[in-house]
PDB file of C-alpha atoms in Angstrom:
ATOM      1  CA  UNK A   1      36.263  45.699 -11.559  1.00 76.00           C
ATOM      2  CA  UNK A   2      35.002  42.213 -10.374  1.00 86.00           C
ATOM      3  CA  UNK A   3      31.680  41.189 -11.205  1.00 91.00           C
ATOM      4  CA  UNK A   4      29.596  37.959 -11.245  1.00 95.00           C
ATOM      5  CA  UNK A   5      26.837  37.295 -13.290  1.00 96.00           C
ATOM      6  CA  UNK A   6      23.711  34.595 -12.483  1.00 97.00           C
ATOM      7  CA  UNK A   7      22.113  32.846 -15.398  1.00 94.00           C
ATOM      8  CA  UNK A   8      18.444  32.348 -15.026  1.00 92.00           C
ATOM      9  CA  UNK A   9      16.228  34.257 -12.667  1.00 94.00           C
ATOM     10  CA  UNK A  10      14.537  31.558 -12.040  1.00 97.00           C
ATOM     11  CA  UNK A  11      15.019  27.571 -12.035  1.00 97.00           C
ATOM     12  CA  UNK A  12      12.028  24.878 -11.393  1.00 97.00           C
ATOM     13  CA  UNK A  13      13.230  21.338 -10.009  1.00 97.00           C
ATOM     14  CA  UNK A  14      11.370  18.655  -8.777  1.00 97.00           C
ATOM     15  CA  UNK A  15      12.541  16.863  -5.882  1.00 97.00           C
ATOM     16  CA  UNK A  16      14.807  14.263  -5.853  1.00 97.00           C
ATOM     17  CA  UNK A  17      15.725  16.199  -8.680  1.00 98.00           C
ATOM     18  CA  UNK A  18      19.513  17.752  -9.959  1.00 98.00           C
ATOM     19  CA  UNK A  19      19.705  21.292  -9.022  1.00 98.00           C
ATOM     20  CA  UNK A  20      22.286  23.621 -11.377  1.00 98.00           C
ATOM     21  CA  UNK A  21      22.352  26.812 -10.583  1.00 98.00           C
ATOM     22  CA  UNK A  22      24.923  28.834 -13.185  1.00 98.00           C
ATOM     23  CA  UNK A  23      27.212  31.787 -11.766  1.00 97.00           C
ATOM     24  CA  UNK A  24      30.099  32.838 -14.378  1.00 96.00           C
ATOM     25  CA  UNK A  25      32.452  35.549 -12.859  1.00 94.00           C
ATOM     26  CA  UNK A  26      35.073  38.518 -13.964  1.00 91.00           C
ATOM     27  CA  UNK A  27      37.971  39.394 -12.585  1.00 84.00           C
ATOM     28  CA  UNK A  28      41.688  40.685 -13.364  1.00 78.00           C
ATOM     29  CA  UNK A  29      42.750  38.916 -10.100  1.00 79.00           C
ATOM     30  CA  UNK A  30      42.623  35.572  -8.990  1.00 78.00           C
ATOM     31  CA  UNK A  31      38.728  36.100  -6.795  1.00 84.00           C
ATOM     32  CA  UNK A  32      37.043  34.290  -3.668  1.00 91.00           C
ATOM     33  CA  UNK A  33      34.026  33.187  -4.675  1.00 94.00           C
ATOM     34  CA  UNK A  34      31.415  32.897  -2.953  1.00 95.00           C
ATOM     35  CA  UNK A  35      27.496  31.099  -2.784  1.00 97.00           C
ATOM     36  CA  UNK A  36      25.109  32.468  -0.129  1.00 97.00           C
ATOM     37  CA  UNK A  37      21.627  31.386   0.448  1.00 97.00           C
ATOM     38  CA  UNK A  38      18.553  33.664   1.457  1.00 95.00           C
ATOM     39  CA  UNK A  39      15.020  32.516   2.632  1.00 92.00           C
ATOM     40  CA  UNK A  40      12.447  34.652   2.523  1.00 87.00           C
ATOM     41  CA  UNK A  41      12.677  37.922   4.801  1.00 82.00           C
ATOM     42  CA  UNK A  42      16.013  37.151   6.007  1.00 87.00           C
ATOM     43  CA  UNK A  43      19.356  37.859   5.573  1.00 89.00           C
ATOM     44  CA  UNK A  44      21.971  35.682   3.508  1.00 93.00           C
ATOM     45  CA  UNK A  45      23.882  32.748   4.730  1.00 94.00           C
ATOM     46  CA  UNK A  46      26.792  31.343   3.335  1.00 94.00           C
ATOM     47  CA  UNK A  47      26.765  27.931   1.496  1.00 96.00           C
ATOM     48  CA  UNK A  48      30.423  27.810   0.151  1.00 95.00           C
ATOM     49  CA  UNK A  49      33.288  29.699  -1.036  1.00 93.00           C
ATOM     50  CA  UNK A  50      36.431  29.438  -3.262  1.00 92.00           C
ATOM     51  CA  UNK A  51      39.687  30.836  -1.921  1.00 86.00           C
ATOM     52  CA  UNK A  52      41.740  29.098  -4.176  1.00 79.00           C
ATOM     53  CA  UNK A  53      42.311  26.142  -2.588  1.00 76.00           C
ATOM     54  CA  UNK A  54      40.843  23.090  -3.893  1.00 85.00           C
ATOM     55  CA  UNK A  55      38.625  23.798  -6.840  1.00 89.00           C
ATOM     56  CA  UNK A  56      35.570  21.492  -6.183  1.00 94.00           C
ATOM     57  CA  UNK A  57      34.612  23.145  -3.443  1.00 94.00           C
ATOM     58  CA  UNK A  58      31.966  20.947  -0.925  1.00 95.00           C
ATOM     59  CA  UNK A  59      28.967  23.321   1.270  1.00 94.00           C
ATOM     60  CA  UNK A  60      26.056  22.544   3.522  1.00 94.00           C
ATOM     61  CA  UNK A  61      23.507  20.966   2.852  1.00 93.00           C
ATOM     62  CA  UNK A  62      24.688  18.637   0.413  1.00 96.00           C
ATOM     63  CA  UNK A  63      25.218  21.654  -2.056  1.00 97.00           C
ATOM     64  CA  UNK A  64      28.897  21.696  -4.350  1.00 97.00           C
ATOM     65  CA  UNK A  65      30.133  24.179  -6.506  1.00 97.00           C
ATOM     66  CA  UNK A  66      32.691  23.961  -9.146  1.00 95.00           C
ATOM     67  CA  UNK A  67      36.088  26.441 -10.023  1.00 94.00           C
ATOM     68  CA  UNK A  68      36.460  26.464 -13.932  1.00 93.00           C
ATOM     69  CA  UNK A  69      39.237  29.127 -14.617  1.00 91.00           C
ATOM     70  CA  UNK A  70      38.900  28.488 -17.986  1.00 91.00           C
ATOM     71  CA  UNK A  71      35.113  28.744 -18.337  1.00 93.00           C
ATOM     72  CA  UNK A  72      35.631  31.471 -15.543  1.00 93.00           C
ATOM     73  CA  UNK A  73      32.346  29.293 -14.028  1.00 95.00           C
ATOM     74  CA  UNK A  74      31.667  28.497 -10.602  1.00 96.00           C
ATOM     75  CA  UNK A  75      28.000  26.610 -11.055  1.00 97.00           C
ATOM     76  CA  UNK A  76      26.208  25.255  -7.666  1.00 98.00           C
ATOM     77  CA  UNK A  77      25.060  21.763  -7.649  1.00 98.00           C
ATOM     78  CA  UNK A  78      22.950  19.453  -5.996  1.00 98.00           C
ATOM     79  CA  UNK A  79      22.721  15.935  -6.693  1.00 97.00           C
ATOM     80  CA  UNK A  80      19.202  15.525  -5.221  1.00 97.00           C
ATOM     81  CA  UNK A  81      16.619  18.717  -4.624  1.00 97.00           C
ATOM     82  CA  UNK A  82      14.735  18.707  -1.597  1.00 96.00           C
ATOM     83  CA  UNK A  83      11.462  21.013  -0.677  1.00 96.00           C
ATOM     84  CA  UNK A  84      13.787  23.062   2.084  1.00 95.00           C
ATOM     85  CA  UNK A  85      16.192  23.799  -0.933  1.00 96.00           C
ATOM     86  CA  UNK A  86      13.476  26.440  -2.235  1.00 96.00           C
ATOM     87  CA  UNK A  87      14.875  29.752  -2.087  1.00 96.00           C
ATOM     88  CA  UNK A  88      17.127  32.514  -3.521  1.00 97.00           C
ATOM     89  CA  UNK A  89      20.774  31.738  -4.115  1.00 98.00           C
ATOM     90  CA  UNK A  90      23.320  33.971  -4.774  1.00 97.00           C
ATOM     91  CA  UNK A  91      27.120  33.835  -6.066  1.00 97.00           C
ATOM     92  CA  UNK A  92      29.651  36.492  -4.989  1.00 95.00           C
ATOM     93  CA  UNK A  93      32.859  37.735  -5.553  1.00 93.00           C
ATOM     94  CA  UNK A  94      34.954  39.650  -3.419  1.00 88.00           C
ATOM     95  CA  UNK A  95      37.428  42.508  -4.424  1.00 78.00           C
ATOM     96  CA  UNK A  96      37.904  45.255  -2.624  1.00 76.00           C
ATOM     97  CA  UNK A  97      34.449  44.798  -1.740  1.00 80.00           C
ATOM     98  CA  UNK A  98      31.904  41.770  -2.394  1.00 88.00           C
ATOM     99  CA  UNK A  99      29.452  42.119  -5.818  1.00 91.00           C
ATOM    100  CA  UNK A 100      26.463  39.760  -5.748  1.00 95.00           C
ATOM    101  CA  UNK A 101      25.121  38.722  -8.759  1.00 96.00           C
ATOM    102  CA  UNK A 102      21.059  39.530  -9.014  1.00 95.00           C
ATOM    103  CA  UNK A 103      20.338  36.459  -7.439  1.00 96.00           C
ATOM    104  CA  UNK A 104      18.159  32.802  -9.076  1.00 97.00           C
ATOM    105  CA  UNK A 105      15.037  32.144  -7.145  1.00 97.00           C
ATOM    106  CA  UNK A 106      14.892  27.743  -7.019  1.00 97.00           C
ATOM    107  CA  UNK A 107      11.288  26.464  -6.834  1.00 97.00           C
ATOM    108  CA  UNK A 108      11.187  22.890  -5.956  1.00 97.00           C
ATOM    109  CA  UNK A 109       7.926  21.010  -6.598  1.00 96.00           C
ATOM    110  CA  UNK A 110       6.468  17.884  -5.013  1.00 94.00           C
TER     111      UNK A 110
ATOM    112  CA  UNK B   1      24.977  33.383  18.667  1.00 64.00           C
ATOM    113  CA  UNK B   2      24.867  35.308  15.485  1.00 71.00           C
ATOM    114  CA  UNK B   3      27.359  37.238  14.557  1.00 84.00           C
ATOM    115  CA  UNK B   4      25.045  40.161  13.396  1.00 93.00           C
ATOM    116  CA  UNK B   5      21.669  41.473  15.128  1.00 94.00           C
ATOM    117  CA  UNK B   6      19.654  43.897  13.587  1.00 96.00           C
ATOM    118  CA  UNK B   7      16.846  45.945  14.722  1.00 96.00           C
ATOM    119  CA  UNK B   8      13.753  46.987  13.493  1.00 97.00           C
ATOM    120  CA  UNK B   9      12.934  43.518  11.910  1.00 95.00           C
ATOM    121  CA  UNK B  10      10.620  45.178   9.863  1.00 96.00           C
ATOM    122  CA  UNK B  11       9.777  48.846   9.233  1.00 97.00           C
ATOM    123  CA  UNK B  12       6.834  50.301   7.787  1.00 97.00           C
ATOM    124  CA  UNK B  13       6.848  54.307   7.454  1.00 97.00           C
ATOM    125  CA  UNK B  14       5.157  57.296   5.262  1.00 96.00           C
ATOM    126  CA  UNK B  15       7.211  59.383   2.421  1.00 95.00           C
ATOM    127  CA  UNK B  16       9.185  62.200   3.875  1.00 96.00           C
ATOM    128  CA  UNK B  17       9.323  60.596   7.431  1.00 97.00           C
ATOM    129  CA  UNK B  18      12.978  59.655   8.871  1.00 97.00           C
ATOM    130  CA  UNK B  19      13.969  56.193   9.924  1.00 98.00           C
ATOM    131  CA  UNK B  20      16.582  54.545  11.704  1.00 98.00           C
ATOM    132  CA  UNK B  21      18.513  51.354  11.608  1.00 98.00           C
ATOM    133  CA  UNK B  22      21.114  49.625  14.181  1.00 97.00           C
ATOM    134  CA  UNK B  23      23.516  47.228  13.260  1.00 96.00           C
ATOM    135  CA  UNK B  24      25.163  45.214  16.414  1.00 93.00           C
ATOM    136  CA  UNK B  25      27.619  42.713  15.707  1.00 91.00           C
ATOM    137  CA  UNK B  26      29.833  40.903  18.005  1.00 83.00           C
ATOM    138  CA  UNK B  27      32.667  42.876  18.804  1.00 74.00           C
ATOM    139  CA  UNK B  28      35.946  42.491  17.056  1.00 76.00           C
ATOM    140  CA  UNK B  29      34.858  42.789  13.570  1.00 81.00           C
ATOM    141  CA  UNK B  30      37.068  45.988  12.182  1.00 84.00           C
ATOM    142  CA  UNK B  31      35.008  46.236   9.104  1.00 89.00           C
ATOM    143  CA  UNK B  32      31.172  46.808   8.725  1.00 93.00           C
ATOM    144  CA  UNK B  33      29.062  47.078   5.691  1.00 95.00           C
ATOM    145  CA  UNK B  34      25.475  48.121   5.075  1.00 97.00           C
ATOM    146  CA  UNK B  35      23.890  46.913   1.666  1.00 97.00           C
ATOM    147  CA  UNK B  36      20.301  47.615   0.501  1.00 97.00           C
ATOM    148  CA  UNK B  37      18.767  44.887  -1.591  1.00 95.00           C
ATOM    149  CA  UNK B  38      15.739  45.706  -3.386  1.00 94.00           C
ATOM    150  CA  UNK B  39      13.123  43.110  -4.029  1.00 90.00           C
ATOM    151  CA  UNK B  40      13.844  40.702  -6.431  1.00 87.00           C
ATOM    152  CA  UNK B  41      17.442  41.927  -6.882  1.00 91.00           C
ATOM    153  CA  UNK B  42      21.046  41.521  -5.106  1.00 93.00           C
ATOM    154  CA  UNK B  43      22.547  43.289  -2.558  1.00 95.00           C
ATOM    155  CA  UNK B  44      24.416  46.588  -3.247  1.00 95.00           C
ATOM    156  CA  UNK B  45      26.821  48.494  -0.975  1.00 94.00           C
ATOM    157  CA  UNK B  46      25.606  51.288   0.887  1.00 97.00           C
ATOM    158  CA  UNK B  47      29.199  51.722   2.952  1.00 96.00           C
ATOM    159  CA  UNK B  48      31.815  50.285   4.459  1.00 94.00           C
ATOM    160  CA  UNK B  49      33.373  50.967   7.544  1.00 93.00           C
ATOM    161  CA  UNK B  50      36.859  50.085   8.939  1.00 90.00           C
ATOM    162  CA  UNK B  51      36.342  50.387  12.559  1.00 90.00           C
ATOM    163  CA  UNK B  52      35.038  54.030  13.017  1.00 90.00           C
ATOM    164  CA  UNK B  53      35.857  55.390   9.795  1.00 92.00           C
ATOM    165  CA  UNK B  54      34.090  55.379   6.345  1.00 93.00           C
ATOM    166  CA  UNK B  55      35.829  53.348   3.928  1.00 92.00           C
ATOM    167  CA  UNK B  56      33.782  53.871   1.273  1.00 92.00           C
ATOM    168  CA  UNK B  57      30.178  55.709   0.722  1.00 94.00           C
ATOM    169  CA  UNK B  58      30.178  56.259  -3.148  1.00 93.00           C
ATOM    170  CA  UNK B  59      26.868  54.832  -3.449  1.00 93.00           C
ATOM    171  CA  UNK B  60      25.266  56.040  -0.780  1.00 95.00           C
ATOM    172  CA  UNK B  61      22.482  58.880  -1.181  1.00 94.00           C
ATOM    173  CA  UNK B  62      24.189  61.817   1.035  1.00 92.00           C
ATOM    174  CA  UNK B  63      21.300  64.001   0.686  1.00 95.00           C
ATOM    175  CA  UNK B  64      19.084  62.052   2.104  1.00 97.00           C
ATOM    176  CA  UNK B  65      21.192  58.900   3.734  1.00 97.00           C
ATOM    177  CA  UNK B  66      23.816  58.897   6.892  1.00 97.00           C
ATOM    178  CA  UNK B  67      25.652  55.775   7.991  1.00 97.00           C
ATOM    179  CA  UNK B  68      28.164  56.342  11.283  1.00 96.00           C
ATOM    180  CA  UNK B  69      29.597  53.727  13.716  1.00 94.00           C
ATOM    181  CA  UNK B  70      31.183  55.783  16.512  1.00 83.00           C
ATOM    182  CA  UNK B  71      32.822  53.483  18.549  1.00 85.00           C
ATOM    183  CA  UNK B  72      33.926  51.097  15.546  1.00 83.00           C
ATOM    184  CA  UNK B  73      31.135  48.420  16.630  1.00 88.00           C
ATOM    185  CA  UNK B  74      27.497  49.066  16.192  1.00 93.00           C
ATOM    186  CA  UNK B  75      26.409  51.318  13.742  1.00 96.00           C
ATOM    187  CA  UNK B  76      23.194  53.417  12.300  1.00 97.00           C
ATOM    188  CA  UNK B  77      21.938  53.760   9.269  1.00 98.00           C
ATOM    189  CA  UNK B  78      19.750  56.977   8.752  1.00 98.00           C
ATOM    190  CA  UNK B  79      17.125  57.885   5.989  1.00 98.00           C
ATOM    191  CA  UNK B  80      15.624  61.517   6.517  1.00 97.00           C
ATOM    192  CA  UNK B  81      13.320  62.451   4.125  1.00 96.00           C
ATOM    193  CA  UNK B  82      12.281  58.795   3.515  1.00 97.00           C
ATOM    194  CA  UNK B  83      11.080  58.072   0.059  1.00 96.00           C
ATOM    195  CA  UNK B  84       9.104  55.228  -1.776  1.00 96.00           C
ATOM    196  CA  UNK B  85      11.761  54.162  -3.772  1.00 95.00           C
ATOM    197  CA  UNK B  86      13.539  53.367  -0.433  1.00 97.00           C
ATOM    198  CA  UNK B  87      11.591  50.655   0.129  1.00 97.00           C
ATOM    199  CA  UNK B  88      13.562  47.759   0.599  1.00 96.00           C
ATOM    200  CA  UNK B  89      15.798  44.996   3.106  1.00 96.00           C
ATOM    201  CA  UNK B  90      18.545  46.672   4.378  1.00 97.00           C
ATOM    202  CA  UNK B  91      21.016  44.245   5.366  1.00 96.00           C
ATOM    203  CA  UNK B  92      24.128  44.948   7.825  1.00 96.00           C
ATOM    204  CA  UNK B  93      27.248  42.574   7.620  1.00 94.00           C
ATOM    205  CA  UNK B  94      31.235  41.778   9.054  1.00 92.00           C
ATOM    206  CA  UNK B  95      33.600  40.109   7.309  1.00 86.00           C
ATOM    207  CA  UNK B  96      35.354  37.102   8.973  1.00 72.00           C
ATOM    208  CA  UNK B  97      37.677  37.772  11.508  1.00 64.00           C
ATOM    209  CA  UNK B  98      40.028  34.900  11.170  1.00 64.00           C
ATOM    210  CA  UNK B  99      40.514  34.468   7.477  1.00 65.00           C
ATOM    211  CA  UNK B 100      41.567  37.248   5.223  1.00 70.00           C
ATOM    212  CA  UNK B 101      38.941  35.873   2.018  1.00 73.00           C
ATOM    213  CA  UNK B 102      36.040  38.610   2.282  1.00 78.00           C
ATOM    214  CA  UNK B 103      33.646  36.202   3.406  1.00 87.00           C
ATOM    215  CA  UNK B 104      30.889  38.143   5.366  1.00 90.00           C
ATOM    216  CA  UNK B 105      27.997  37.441   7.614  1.00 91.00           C
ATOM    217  CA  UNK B 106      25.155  39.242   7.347  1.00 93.00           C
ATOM    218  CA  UNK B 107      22.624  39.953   9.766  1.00 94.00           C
ATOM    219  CA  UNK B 108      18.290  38.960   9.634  1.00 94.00           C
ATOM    220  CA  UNK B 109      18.270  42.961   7.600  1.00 95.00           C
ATOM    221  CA  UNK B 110      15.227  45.130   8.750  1.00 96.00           C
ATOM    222  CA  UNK B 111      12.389  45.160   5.611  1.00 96.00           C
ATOM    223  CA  UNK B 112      11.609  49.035   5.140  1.00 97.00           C
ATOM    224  CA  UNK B 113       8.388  50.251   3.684  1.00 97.00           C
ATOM    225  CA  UNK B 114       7.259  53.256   2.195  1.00 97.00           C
ATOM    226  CA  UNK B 115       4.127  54.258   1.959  1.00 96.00           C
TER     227      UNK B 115
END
């Protein structure tokens, strides 16, 4: 079965700041992955996703995420934090149906 | 315009009472899924529908849960006796139409709580 799995719960950046945010995956298949983005009492948007295309994979909102097969990583970046980047991220993979990882709350401080 | 509306927003309700959620997306999405996501967690599948029909329900709570979509668009999601542990976002979603990767877009969810 595929599965992802989110380092850290939790991840304080100050702005201007680079934000990591660490996602490693499993999977007997070649997955989509995916990063999706939830602000408080709403529902998730998507920020990027791997289809096996190119593996540095470019979002919105300046966010990137990286394909390692061998490190079976995909890790969102951010060059530069800003305040609007505070939130809950998740990564995702999709199988026969999409597993989210439990999800790293960002704090970004002044 | 969203793919996905959802209604009740928010939800708040006492133990043993039922409740109701809709799901509405924009038609043409065969598939449908309802997750719960309990605070502080990620979302897990409730069930899956591919246009009227129930792909998968393995994790939902028959006793007290019922998900249908009659028409293979909108859908309800049903909780009769409600119960505290219930308390959570219940978030609807389609997968994309054009591309065959699983991507999905989710609706705002509607917040339920249990008192």
């Amino acid at each position: 079965a595929q599965s992802v799995t989110q380092l850290g719960s939790h991840v304080s950046v100050s702005e201007g700041a680079l934000v990591l945010l660490r996602c490693n995956y499993s999977s007997s298949v070649p997955p989509y992955l995916f990063w999706y983005v939830q602000y408080p009492n709403q529902g998730l948007q998507l920020l990027l996703k791997y289809t096996s295309a190119a593996t540095l994979v470019k979002g919105i909102n300046g966010f990137e995420a990286e394909f390692k097969k061998s490190e079976t990583s995909f890790h969102l970046t951010k060059p530069s934090a800003h305040m609007s980047d505070a939130a809950e991220y998740f990564c995702a993979v999709s199988g026969a149906d999409m597993r989210f990882g439990a999800g790293t709350r960002l704090t970004v401080k002044p | 315009e969203a793919e996905v509306a959802q209604s009740p927003r928010y939800k708040i309700t006492e133990k043993s009472q039922a409740v109701a959620f809709w799901c509405d997306p924009i038609s043409g999405h065969a598939t449908l899924y309802w997750y719960r996501q309990i605070l502080g967690q990620g979302p897990e599948l409730l069930v899956q529908f591919q246009d009227e029909s129930v792909v998968d329900d393995s994790q939902l709570p028959k006793d007290r849960f019922s998900a249908e979509r009659l028409k293979g668009v909108d859908s309800t999601l049903k909780i009769q006796p409600a119960e505290l542990g219930d308390s959570a976002m219940y978030l609807c979603a389609v997968s994309d139409r054009r591309e065959n990767t699983g991507e999905l877009f989710f609706g705002e969810g509607s917040r339920l709580t249990v008192l």
